[in-house]
Amino acid sequence: MAKVSKKPLRKNLIKELDTVFSQYIRLRYAKNEIAQCYTCGKKDHWKKLQAGHFASRRHYATRWNEDNVQVQCYGCNIANQGMQFEFGKRLCLQFDNNFADELMIKSKQIVKFADVELIDMIDYYKQQVNILLKFS
């Protein structure tokens, strides 16, 4: 009997998107594979750093928002709960004075991505990661 291909489970799509998006975030500003923590400035190989979220990743409206997610070291992202105050100050300096507040408001919006949208984002970020890896 021929095996019927199953539609990918939503949780697997989300996990795959989280993985490739994290790679993209950590690679996008890396120079010679070295990236810098957004909140403390620590430099390390991009694979040893993390993708830290200003507004929690439990909020789908900003989970994969490139401005909401920056490179962070383990110390800032996990041990110091994301250094949210410092993270917010830096976002306001980088963008504008109300940016952190605007991200928090946006994060509270109810958003449900269709599976096809998740697949499109996976494909997009895979392409971006491949491009960045070629030039790092």
mmCIF file of C-alpha atoms in Angstrom:
data_model
loop_
_atom_site.group_PDB
_atom_site.id
_atom_site.type_symbol
_atom_site.label_atom_id
_atom_site.label_comp_id
_atom_site.label_asym_id
_atom_site.label_seq_id
_atom_site.Cartn_x
_atom_site.Cartn_y
_atom_site.Cartn_z
ATOM 1 C CA MET A 1 0.000 0.000 0.000
ATOM 2 C CA ALA A 2 1.375 3.395 -0.975
ATOM 3 C CA LYS A 3 2.253 5.730 1.872
ATOM 4 C CA VAL A 4 0.130 8.867 1.923
ATOM 5 C CA SER A 5 2.110 12.002 2.679
ATOM 6 C CA LYS A 6 0.685 13.793 5.674
ATOM 7 C CA LYS A 7 0.211 17.504 6.060
ATOM 8 C CA PRO A 8 2.930 18.780 8.418
ATOM 9 C CA LEU A 9 1.769 19.242 11.973
ATOM 10 C CA ARG A 10 1.360 22.871 12.983
ATOM 11 C CA LYS A 11 3.636 22.453 16.005
ATOM 12 C CA ASN A 12 6.362 21.120 13.716
ATOM 13 C CA LEU A 13 5.989 24.095 11.382
ATOM 14 C CA ILE A 14 6.276 26.487 14.335
ATOM 15 C CA LYS A 15 9.354 24.660 15.627
ATOM 16 C CA GLU A 16 11.003 24.746 12.193
ATOM 17 C CA LEU A 17 10.210 28.439 11.762
ATOM 18 C CA ASP A 18 11.571 29.201 15.248
ATOM 19 C CA THR A 19 14.808 27.415 14.349
ATOM 20 C CA VAL A 20 15.433 29.070 10.987
ATOM 21 C CA PHE A 21 14.298 32.492 12.251
ATOM 22 C CA SER A 22 16.739 32.211 15.177
ATOM 23 C CA GLN A 23 19.555 31.373 12.760
ATOM 24 C CA TYR A 24 18.665 34.396 10.644
ATOM 25 C CA ILE A 25 18.557 36.759 13.636
ATOM 26 C CA ARG A 26 21.950 35.572 14.896
ATOM 27 C CA LEU A 27 23.543 35.742 11.439
ATOM 28 C CA ARG A 28 22.150 39.012 10.091
ATOM 29 C CA TYR A 29 24.707 41.301 11.770
ATOM 30 C CA ALA A 30 27.482 38.723 12.234
ATOM 31 C CA LYS A 31 30.909 39.578 10.849
ATOM 32 C CA ASN A 32 33.203 36.622 10.180
ATOM 33 C CA GLU A 33 30.657 34.480 12.063
ATOM 34 C CA ILE A 34 30.960 36.669 15.196
ATOM 35 C CA ALA A 35 27.808 38.357 16.478
ATOM 36 C CA GLN A 36 27.279 40.773 19.353
ATOM 37 C CA CYS A 37 24.739 40.621 22.180
ATOM 38 C CA TYR A 38 22.229 43.448 21.737
ATOM 39 C CA THR A 39 21.957 44.168 25.454
ATOM 40 C CA CYS A 40 25.471 43.742 26.892
ATOM 41 C CA GLY A 41 27.755 43.842 23.850
ATOM 42 C CA LYS A 42 29.378 40.432 24.410
ATOM 43 C CA LYS A 43 30.829 39.045 21.186
ATOM 44 C CA ASP A 44 30.862 35.357 20.326
ATOM 45 C CA HIS A 45 30.343 32.909 17.473
ATOM 46 C CA TRP A 46 26.759 33.255 16.246
ATOM 47 C CA LYS A 47 26.026 29.601 17.075
ATOM 48 C CA LYS A 48 26.837 30.229 20.755
ATOM 49 C CA LEU A 49 24.407 33.132 21.010
ATOM 50 C CA GLN A 50 20.611 33.200 21.099
ATOM 51 C CA ALA A 51 17.695 35.033 19.537
ATOM 52 C CA GLY A 52 16.190 37.081 22.366
ATOM 53 C CA HIS A 53 12.659 38.493 22.247
ATOM 54 C CA PHE A 54 11.743 41.887 23.697
ATOM 55 C CA ALA A 55 8.017 41.033 23.777
ATOM 56 C CA SER A 56 7.703 37.390 24.806
ATOM 57 C CA ARG A 57 7.644 34.809 22.044
ATOM 58 C CA ARG A 58 4.336 33.521 23.416
ATOM 59 C CA HIS A 59 2.788 36.466 21.531
ATOM 60 C CA TYR A 60 2.502 35.329 17.916
ATOM 61 C CA ALA A 61 1.945 38.879 16.652
ATOM 62 C CA THR A 62 5.613 39.689 17.370
ATOM 63 C CA ARG A 63 7.200 36.226 17.706
ATOM 64 C CA TRP A 64 8.810 36.453 14.263
ATOM 65 C CA ASN A 65 9.044 40.257 14.090
ATOM 66 C CA GLU A 66 12.636 41.101 13.133
ATOM 67 C CA ASP A 67 12.666 44.270 15.257
ATOM 68 C CA ASN A 68 11.347 42.442 18.329
ATOM 69 C CA VAL A 69 14.076 39.805 18.183
ATOM 70 C CA GLN A 70 17.770 40.550 18.571
ATOM 71 C CA VAL A 71 20.959 38.604 19.280
ATOM 72 C CA GLN A 72 21.475 37.951 22.980
ATOM 73 C CA CYS A 73 23.969 35.970 25.010
ATOM 74 C CA TYR A 74 22.782 33.276 27.424
ATOM 75 C CA GLY A 75 23.488 35.544 30.380
ATOM 76 C CA CYS A 76 21.194 38.307 29.147
ATOM 77 C CA ASN A 77 18.479 36.168 27.538
ATOM 78 C CA ILE A 78 18.084 33.391 30.113
ATOM 79 C CA ALA A 79 19.946 34.215 33.322
ATOM 80 C CA ASN A 80 18.705 37.830 33.344
ATOM 81 C CA GLN A 81 15.220 37.263 31.855
ATOM 82 C CA GLY A 82 16.040 38.967 28.563
ATOM 83 C CA MET A 83 17.301 42.210 30.150
ATOM 84 C CA GLN A 84 13.975 43.657 29.020
ATOM 85 C CA PHE A 85 14.539 47.167 30.396
ATOM 86 C CA GLU A 86 17.928 47.504 28.654
ATOM 87 C CA PHE A 87 16.501 45.831 25.537
ATOM 88 C CA GLY A 88 13.673 48.390 25.442
ATOM 89 C CA LYS A 89 16.031 51.344 25.934
ATOM 90 C CA ARG A 90 18.185 50.144 23.041
ATOM 91 C CA LEU A 91 15.145 49.658 20.784
ATOM 92 C CA CYS A 92 14.049 53.230 21.538
ATOM 93 C CA LEU A 93 17.530 54.536 20.712
ATOM 94 C CA GLN A 94 17.686 52.519 17.496
ATOM 95 C CA PHE A 95 14.187 53.295 16.220
ATOM 96 C CA ASP A 96 12.262 55.970 18.136
ATOM 97 C CA ASN A 97 11.286 56.870 21.703
ATOM 98 C CA ASN A 98 7.955 55.031 21.599
ATOM 99 C CA PHE A 99 9.140 51.934 19.773
ATOM 100 C CA ALA A 100 9.256 49.592 22.786
ATOM 101 C CA ASP A 101 5.742 50.633 23.809
ATOM 102 C CA GLU A 102 4.497 50.139 20.257
ATOM 103 C CA LEU A 103 5.985 46.623 20.139
ATOM 104 C CA MET A 104 4.324 45.726 23.437
ATOM 105 C CA ILE A 105 0.970 46.968 22.137
ATOM 106 C CA LYS A 106 1.436 45.068 18.877
ATOM 107 C CA SER A 107 2.375 41.901 20.795
ATOM 108 C CA LYS A 108 -1.056 41.881 22.477
ATOM 109 C CA GLN A 109 -2.899 41.644 19.159
ATOM 110 C CA ILE A 110 -4.502 38.295 18.444
ATOM 111 C CA VAL A 111 -2.814 36.737 15.419
ATOM 112 C CA LYS A 112 -3.150 33.261 13.997
ATOM 113 C CA PHE A 113 -0.957 32.429 11.046
ATOM 114 C CA ALA A 114 -2.262 29.924 8.521
ATOM 115 C CA ASP A 115 -0.034 26.915 7.905
ATOM 116 C CA VAL A 116 0.741 28.212 4.411
ATOM 117 C CA GLU A 117 1.961 31.505 5.938
ATOM 118 C CA LEU A 118 4.259 29.586 8.295
ATOM 119 C CA ILE A 119 5.604 27.587 5.346
ATOM 120 C CA ASP A 120 6.191 30.791 3.362
ATOM 121 C CA MET A 121 8.113 32.311 6.290
ATOM 122 C CA ILE A 122 10.171 29.116 6.672
ATOM 123 C CA ASP A 123 11.096 29.243 2.973
ATOM 124 C CA TYR A 124 11.933 32.958 3.145
ATOM 125 C CA TYR A 125 14.189 32.667 6.195
ATOM 126 C CA LYS A 126 15.901 29.530 4.841
ATOM 127 C CA GLN A 127 16.825 31.559 1.746
ATOM 128 C CA GLN A 128 18.070 34.435 3.892
ATOM 129 C CA VAL A 129 20.176 32.117 6.082
ATOM 130 C CA ASN A 130 21.731 30.501 3.004
ATOM 131 C CA ILE A 131 22.623 33.924 1.594
ATOM 132 C CA LEU A 132 24.121 35.077 4.907
ATOM 133 C CA LEU A 133 26.139 31.871 5.305
ATOM 134 C CA LYS A 134 27.690 32.392 1.881
ATOM 135 C CA PHE A 135 28.952 35.838 2.873
ATOM 136 C CA SER A 136 29.946 35.225 6.500
#
